[in-house]
Coordinates of C-alpha atoms in Angstrom, one line a residue:
M1 CA -35.7 193.4 -139.4
R2 CA -33.9 196.2 -137.8
D3 CA -35.6 199.1 -135.9
K4 CA -34.0 202.4 -136.6
Y5 CA -35.2 203.7 -133.4
L6 CA -33.9 201.1 -131.3
D7 CA -30.6 201.2 -133.1
T8 CA -30.1 204.6 -131.7
I9 CA -31.0 204.2 -128.0
V10 CA -27.4 203.9 -126.9
V11 CA -26.3 207.5 -126.8
N12 CA -22.8 206.4 -125.1
R13 CA -21.5 202.9 -125.3
G14 CA -19.3 203.3 -122.2
N15 CA -17.0 200.8 -120.9
Q16 CA -19.1 197.6 -120.5
K17 CA -16.5 195.5 -118.6
R18 CA -18.4 195.3 -115.2
L19 CA -21.5 194.6 -116.9
K20 CA -20.1 192.0 -119.2
N21 CA -18.3 190.3 -116.3
L22 CA -21.5 190.2 -114.4
M23 CA -23.3 188.5 -117.3
L24 CA -20.5 185.9 -117.4
R25 CA -20.7 185.2 -113.7
V26 CA -24.5 184.8 -113.7
R27 CA -24.2 182.8 -116.7
A28 CA -21.9 180.3 -114.6
G29 CA -24.5 180.2 -111.9
E30 CA -24.0 183.1 -109.7
S31 CA -27.0 185.3 -108.4
V32 CA -27.5 188.8 -109.4
A33 CA -29.0 191.8 -107.6
V34 CA -30.5 194.4 -109.7
G35 CA -31.2 197.6 -108.7
Y36 CA -33.3 200.9 -110.1
L37 CA -32.9 204.2 -108.5
G38 CA -35.1 207.3 -109.7
G39 CA -38.4 209.2 -109.6
S40 CA -42.0 208.4 -110.2
I41 CA -41.4 206.5 -113.5
T42 CA -39.2 204.1 -112.0
M43 CA -41.4 203.8 -109.1
G44 CA -44.0 202.6 -111.5
C45 CA -46.3 205.6 -111.6
D46 CA -49.5 204.8 -114.0
A47 CA -48.5 201.1 -114.5
T48 CA -51.7 199.2 -113.4
A49 CA -49.6 197.0 -111.1
P50 CA -46.1 197.2 -109.7
E51 CA -45.0 194.0 -111.9
K52 CA -46.0 196.2 -114.9
C53 CA -43.5 198.9 -114.3
Y54 CA -40.6 199.2 -116.6
A55 CA -38.0 198.3 -113.9
C56 CA -39.7 194.8 -113.1
L57 CA -40.4 194.0 -116.8
S58 CA -36.7 194.8 -117.7
C59 CA -35.4 192.9 -114.9
Q60 CA -37.2 189.7 -116.3
W61 CA -34.5 189.8 -118.9
W62 CA -32.0 188.3 -116.4
R63 CA -34.5 185.6 -115.3
E64 CA -35.4 184.8 -119.0
H65 CA -31.4 184.4 -120.1
F66 CA -30.3 182.6 -117.1
P67 CA -33.1 180.6 -115.8
R68 CA -31.2 178.7 -113.0
A69 CA -29.8 182.2 -111.6
E70 CA -31.2 183.7 -108.5
V71 CA -32.1 187.3 -109.6
K72 CA -33.1 189.8 -106.9
Y73 CA -34.9 192.9 -107.7
Y74 CA -34.6 196.3 -106.1
N75 CA -36.9 199.1 -106.8
A76 CA -35.7 202.6 -105.3
G77 CA -38.1 204.8 -107.1
I78 CA -39.6 207.8 -105.1
G79 CA -41.9 210.2 -107.1
A80 CA -41.1 213.7 -107.6
T81 CA -37.6 213.6 -106.4
T82 CA -34.3 214.6 -107.9
S83 CA -30.8 213.2 -108.0
E84 CA -30.1 215.6 -105.1
F85 CA -32.1 213.5 -103.0
G86 CA -31.1 210.4 -104.7
V87 CA -27.5 210.5 -103.7
A88 CA -28.6 211.6 -100.0
R89 CA -30.8 208.3 -99.7
A90 CA -28.7 206.0 -102.1
D91 CA -27.3 203.8 -99.1
E92 CA -30.3 203.5 -97.1
D93 CA -32.7 202.8 -100.0
L94 CA -30.5 200.6 -102.4
L95 CA -26.9 200.3 -101.8
F96 CA -27.3 198.3 -98.6
A97 CA -28.4 195.5 -100.7
R98 CA -25.0 195.5 -102.4
P99 CA -26.5 195.3 -106.0
D100 CA -24.5 194.1 -109.0
L101 CA -26.2 196.6 -111.4
V102 CA -27.6 199.9 -110.9
F103 CA -29.8 201.7 -113.4
I104 CA -30.0 205.3 -112.6
E105 CA -33.1 207.4 -113.8
F106 CA -33.5 211.2 -113.1
S107 CA -33.7 212.8 -116.5
V108 CA -37.1 214.2 -116.2
N109 CA -36.9 215.4 -112.4
D110 CA -33.5 217.1 -112.5
G111 CA -33.2 220.4 -114.3
N112 CA -30.9 221.3 -117.2
S113 CA -28.6 223.4 -114.9
T114 CA -25.1 223.2 -113.4
H115 CA -26.6 222.6 -109.9
F116 CA -28.2 219.4 -111.3
L117 CA -25.1 218.5 -113.3
E118 CA -23.3 218.5 -109.9
T119 CA -25.7 216.5 -107.8
Y120 CA -26.2 213.9 -110.7
E121 CA -22.3 213.4 -110.9
G122 CA -22.3 213.3 -107.1
L123 CA -24.8 210.3 -107.4
V124 CA -23.0 208.5 -110.3
R125 CA -19.7 208.8 -108.4
H126 CA -21.3 207.5 -104.9
V127 CA -23.0 204.6 -106.8
Y128 CA -20.3 203.6 -108.9
N129 CA -17.9 203.5 -106.1
S130 CA -19.9 201.8 -103.5
P131 CA -18.7 198.7 -101.9
S132 CA -20.2 196.3 -104.2
R133 CA -18.7 197.9 -107.2
P134 CA -21.7 197.6 -109.5
A135 CA -22.1 198.0 -113.1
V136 CA -24.1 201.3 -113.8
V137 CA -26.1 202.1 -116.7
L138 CA -27.5 205.8 -117.1
L139 CA -31.2 205.8 -118.5
H140 CA -32.6 208.8 -120.0
N141 CA -36.4 209.5 -120.0
S142 CA -37.9 212.6 -121.4
F143 CA -41.4 214.2 -121.8
F144 CA -43.0 211.9 -124.2
S145 CA -44.4 215.0 -126.8
T146 CA -41.6 217.6 -126.3
G147 CA -38.7 215.4 -125.6
I148 CA -37.6 217.9 -122.6
S149 CA -35.2 216.3 -120.3
A150 CA -31.8 216.5 -118.8
E151 CA -30.5 214.1 -120.8
E152 CA -27.7 216.5 -122.2
I153 CA -26.1 217.1 -118.9
H154 CA -26.7 213.6 -117.8
T155 CA -25.1 212.1 -120.8
A156 CA -22.0 214.6 -120.2
V157 CA -21.5 212.7 -116.9
G158 CA -22.0 209.4 -118.7
R159 CA -19.3 210.1 -121.1
H160 CA -16.9 211.6 -118.3
Y161 CA -17.1 208.6 -116.5
D162 CA -17.3 206.2 -119.6
L163 CA -20.6 204.4 -118.6
P164 CA -23.4 203.1 -120.9
C165 CA -26.1 205.9 -121.6
V166 CA -29.4 204.6 -122.7
S167 CA -31.9 207.1 -124.3
F168 CA -35.7 206.3 -123.8
K169 CA -36.3 209.6 -126.0
N170 CA -34.5 208.1 -129.1
N171 CA -37.1 205.3 -128.9
I172 CA -40.4 206.6 -127.8
H173 CA -40.5 210.6 -128.4
A174 CA -38.8 210.0 -131.6
R175 CA -41.6 207.7 -132.7
I176 CA -44.3 210.3 -131.6
A177 CA -42.5 213.2 -133.3
A178 CA -42.5 211.2 -136.4
G179 CA -46.1 210.6 -136.4
E180 CA -45.7 206.8 -136.0
L181 CA -46.9 206.7 -132.3
A182 CA -49.8 208.5 -130.6
A183 CA -48.5 210.3 -127.2
E184 CA -51.9 209.1 -125.7
A185 CA -51.4 205.6 -126.5
V186 CA -48.4 205.3 -124.1
T187 CA -49.1 208.2 -121.5
A188 CA -52.0 210.0 -120.0
D189 CA -50.1 213.0 -118.8
D190 CA -47.2 213.3 -121.4
L191 CA -44.7 212.1 -118.6
H192 CA -46.0 209.0 -116.7
P193 CA -46.2 206.0 -118.9
N194 CA -49.2 203.6 -118.8
D195 CA -48.7 199.9 -119.3
K196 CA -47.8 200.1 -122.8
G197 CA -45.5 203.1 -122.2
H198 CA -43.8 200.9 -119.5
A199 CA -43.4 197.9 -121.8
M200 CA -41.6 200.1 -124.5
L201 CA -39.1 201.6 -121.7
A202 CA -38.5 197.9 -120.8
D203 CA -37.9 196.8 -124.4
T204 CA -35.4 199.6 -124.8
I205 CA -33.4 198.3 -121.8
R206 CA -33.8 194.6 -123.0
H207 CA -32.6 195.7 -126.4
F208 CA -29.6 197.2 -124.9
L209 CA -28.7 194.2 -122.7
D210 CA -29.2 192.1 -125.7
G211 CA -26.5 193.9 -127.6
V212 CA -24.0 193.7 -124.6
Y213 CA -24.7 189.9 -124.3
A214 CA -24.0 189.6 -128.0
E215 CA -20.6 190.8 -127.4
V216 CA -20.2 189.3 -124.0
E217 CA -17.0 187.4 -125.0
R218 CA -15.2 190.6 -126.6
P219 CA -12.6 191.8 -124.2
E220 CA -13.1 195.3 -122.8
P221 CA -10.1 197.5 -121.1
E222 CA -10.3 197.9 -117.6
P223 CA -12.4 200.9 -116.8
V224 CA -10.4 204.0 -115.6
F225 CA -12.1 206.2 -113.2
P226 CA -11.4 210.1 -113.8
A227 CA -9.0 211.7 -111.6
R228 CA -10.9 214.9 -111.8
P229 CA -14.7 215.5 -111.5
L230 CA -16.5 217.5 -114.0
T231 CA -17.9 219.8 -111.3
P232 CA -17.0 220.9 -107.4
N233 CA -18.5 217.5 -106.6
R234 CA -19.7 218.7 -103.3
Y235 CA -22.8 216.2 -103.4
E236 CA -21.0 212.7 -103.7
R237 CA -20.9 212.2 -99.9
S238 CA -24.2 213.6 -99.1
R239 CA -25.8 212.9 -95.6
R240 CA -29.7 212.8 -95.0
L241 CA -30.5 213.6 -91.3
R242 CA -33.7 212.9 -89.9
N243 CA -34.9 213.2 -86.2
G244 CA -32.9 210.2 -85.5
Q245 CA -29.5 211.5 -86.8
L246 CA -29.7 215.3 -86.3
V247 CA -28.6 216.9 -83.2
V248 CA -30.8 219.7 -82.1
D249 CA -29.4 222.5 -80.2
A250 CA -32.8 224.3 -79.2
C251 CA -36.4 223.5 -79.9
E252 CA -39.7 224.7 -79.1
G253 CA -42.9 224.0 -80.7
F254 CA -41.7 221.3 -83.1
A255 CA -42.7 217.9 -82.3
R256 CA -40.7 214.6 -83.4
D257 CA -42.8 212.2 -85.5
H258 CA -42.1 208.9 -83.8
A259 CA -44.3 206.9 -86.3
P260 CA -42.3 204.1 -87.9
Q261 CA -41.6 204.5 -91.6
E262 CA -43.2 201.2 -93.4
H263 CA -41.5 201.8 -96.8
M264 CA -39.1 204.1 -98.6
T265 CA -42.2 205.5 -100.2
D266 CA -43.9 206.3 -97.0
I267 CA -41.9 209.7 -97.1
F268 CA -43.5 211.8 -94.4
K269 CA -42.1 210.0 -91.4
C270 CA -39.2 210.6 -89.1
G271 CA -39.3 214.3 -89.3
W272 CA -40.7 217.2 -87.1
E273 CA -44.0 219.1 -87.3
A274 CA -45.0 222.6 -86.0
W275 CA -48.3 224.4 -86.1
E276 CA -47.8 227.8 -84.1
E277 CA -46.1 230.7 -85.3
G278 CA -42.8 231.3 -83.5
A279 CA -42.0 227.6 -83.1
Y280 CA -38.5 226.9 -84.0
M281 CA -35.6 224.5 -83.9
E282 CA -31.9 225.1 -84.1
F283 CA -29.0 223.0 -85.1
T284 CA -25.4 223.3 -86.4
V285 CA -24.2 221.7 -89.5
T286 CA -20.8 221.1 -91.0
G287 CA -20.3 221.2 -94.6
S288 CA -20.8 223.3 -97.8
V289 CA -24.1 222.7 -98.9
L290 CA -27.5 222.7 -96.8
A291 CA -30.8 221.6 -98.3
V292 CA -34.2 221.5 -96.4
Q293 CA -36.7 218.7 -97.1
Y294 CA -40.4 219.3 -96.3
R295 CA -43.9 218.6 -97.0
R296 CA -45.8 220.9 -99.4
T297 CA -49.5 219.9 -98.8
I298 CA -52.8 220.3 -100.6
R299 CA -54.7 220.3 -97.2
K300 CA -54.6 224.0 -96.8
P301 CA -54.1 226.3 -95.2
A302 CA -50.7 225.2 -93.8
P303 CA -47.9 227.4 -92.0
A304 CA -44.6 228.7 -93.7
V305 CA -41.3 228.7 -92.3
R306 CA -37.9 230.5 -92.7
V307 CA -34.5 229.2 -92.6
I308 CA -31.9 231.5 -91.1
V309 CA -28.2 230.7 -91.4
D310 CA -25.6 232.4 -89.0
G311 CA -28.0 234.8 -87.9
D312 CA -28.7 236.4 -91.4
E313 CA -32.2 237.1 -91.2
A314 CA -32.1 239.4 -94.3
G315 CA -31.0 236.4 -96.5
A316 CA -33.4 233.9 -94.9
V317 CA -35.1 231.3 -97.1
V318 CA -38.9 231.2 -96.9
L319 CA -40.4 227.7 -97.2
D320 CA -44.1 227.5 -98.1
G321 CA -46.0 224.4 -96.5
E322 CA -48.8 224.8 -99.1
F323 CA -49.0 223.2 -102.6
D324 CA -51.1 224.6 -105.3
E325 CA -51.3 221.3 -107.3
T326 CA -54.1 218.8 -106.8
W327 CA -52.2 215.2 -107.1
G328 CA -51.1 215.1 -103.8
D329 CA -48.4 216.3 -101.2
L330 CA -45.0 217.1 -102.6
L331 CA -41.9 215.9 -101.0
A332 CA -40.1 219.2 -101.5
L333 CA -36.4 219.9 -101.4
T334 CA -34.8 223.4 -101.3
T335 CA -31.1 224.1 -101.2
V336 CA -30.4 226.9 -98.7
F337 CA -26.8 227.5 -99.6
E338 CA -23.9 226.2 -101.7
Q339 CA -20.8 227.4 -100.5
Q340 CA -17.3 226.7 -102.1
E341 CA -15.6 225.8 -98.8
P342 CA -17.0 223.6 -96.0
G343 CA -17.4 225.1 -92.5
E344 CA -19.7 224.9 -89.4
R345 CA -22.8 227.0 -89.6
H346 CA -25.9 227.7 -87.2
V347 CA -29.2 227.2 -88.5
R348 CA -32.6 228.4 -87.2
I349 CA -35.8 227.2 -88.6
E350 CA -38.8 229.3 -87.5
V351 CA -42.6 229.3 -88.3
C352 CA -43.2 232.7 -89.9
R353 CA -46.6 232.4 -91.1
T354 CA -49.6 230.8 -89.6
H355 CA -53.6 231.0 -90.4
E356 CA -56.3 231.3 -88.0
K357 CA -57.0 227.5 -88.2
E358 CA -54.5 225.4 -89.8
A359 CA -55.6 222.1 -91.8
S360 CA -51.9 220.9 -91.7
G361 CA -48.8 221.6 -89.7
F362 CA -45.5 222.6 -91.1
Y363 CA -43.8 219.1 -91.7
L364 CA -40.1 219.1 -91.7
V365 CA -39.0 215.7 -93.2
S366 CA -35.1 216.2 -93.2
V367 CA -32.0 218.2 -93.7
I368 CA -29.2 217.2 -96.0
T369 CA -25.6 218.1 -95.9
A370 CA -22.9 217.8 -98.3
G371 CA -19.5 219.0 -99.2

């Protein structure tokens, strides 16, 4: 019996040549490396074990269909992060493994804005054109009850690049909206799936892969990469600079964190920390975009800093090190400027607010340049 919800999950079929070719190669005995890049849902938040997250469960499809093949699984999910950070870390966290297939999932982390349309496009272009030339599938999550997500702008990118787009919303949110599934059966907070929710997300992907494999012998035209991007495309070659890469011109009161980063989710490492008002660091960057990545902590009080570009104190951007939520510290990312033309800019980050006794210092994780 056909499932009316699963039949609607493919919101853009896209060119499937890379994916079909991969299936044929794996069927012939080649190994396959499958990667997932996204936020907390991809990371497996609220699954009771790593192997119960949707990414790991859906990767089993390859082992079940090709039991003699070596299947390598890479999960590059980091909670509370967007495609703006995704494109800056893609090489380090996933593309180093030369994946054959990459699933990209940021539709509940990105906003529905032109800014995230551009960062997401940069990420898609970067992954698609990476050295292993992977098949790319775009996944669109949503809030379970409301259906809110960035699916509309993300699908626009998928259509422009003729990529498969799979909507979890059309499977799960649609069932909840129709009264056929209770939201609390699949999620505790309307965002992060429990084990049942992760299994439903995985089933959505497996259904998509079943459909592609059923037509694996059907010829596909060669994919045509668009000559022009949808946006100014300043983010495709983003660079994340931590204390091993950023050249600091002057520094007082910011101490380098030398502790090693054990895993990609060990996020507050390889940066700088300051406690005293007036502490500063200065550096020069080249590009049209600058974003600052820092910790917002629940261990209050904590300092704030201001970011001054080219001496423009009136236009300084203030970054607050305190976080009002209770679930944990946030890896915050603030875009300081987006210019039309690249150029060389002098940046000063200085502590502008402290308290009598700080519970935490201000932790600067990295700076991201692009354009």
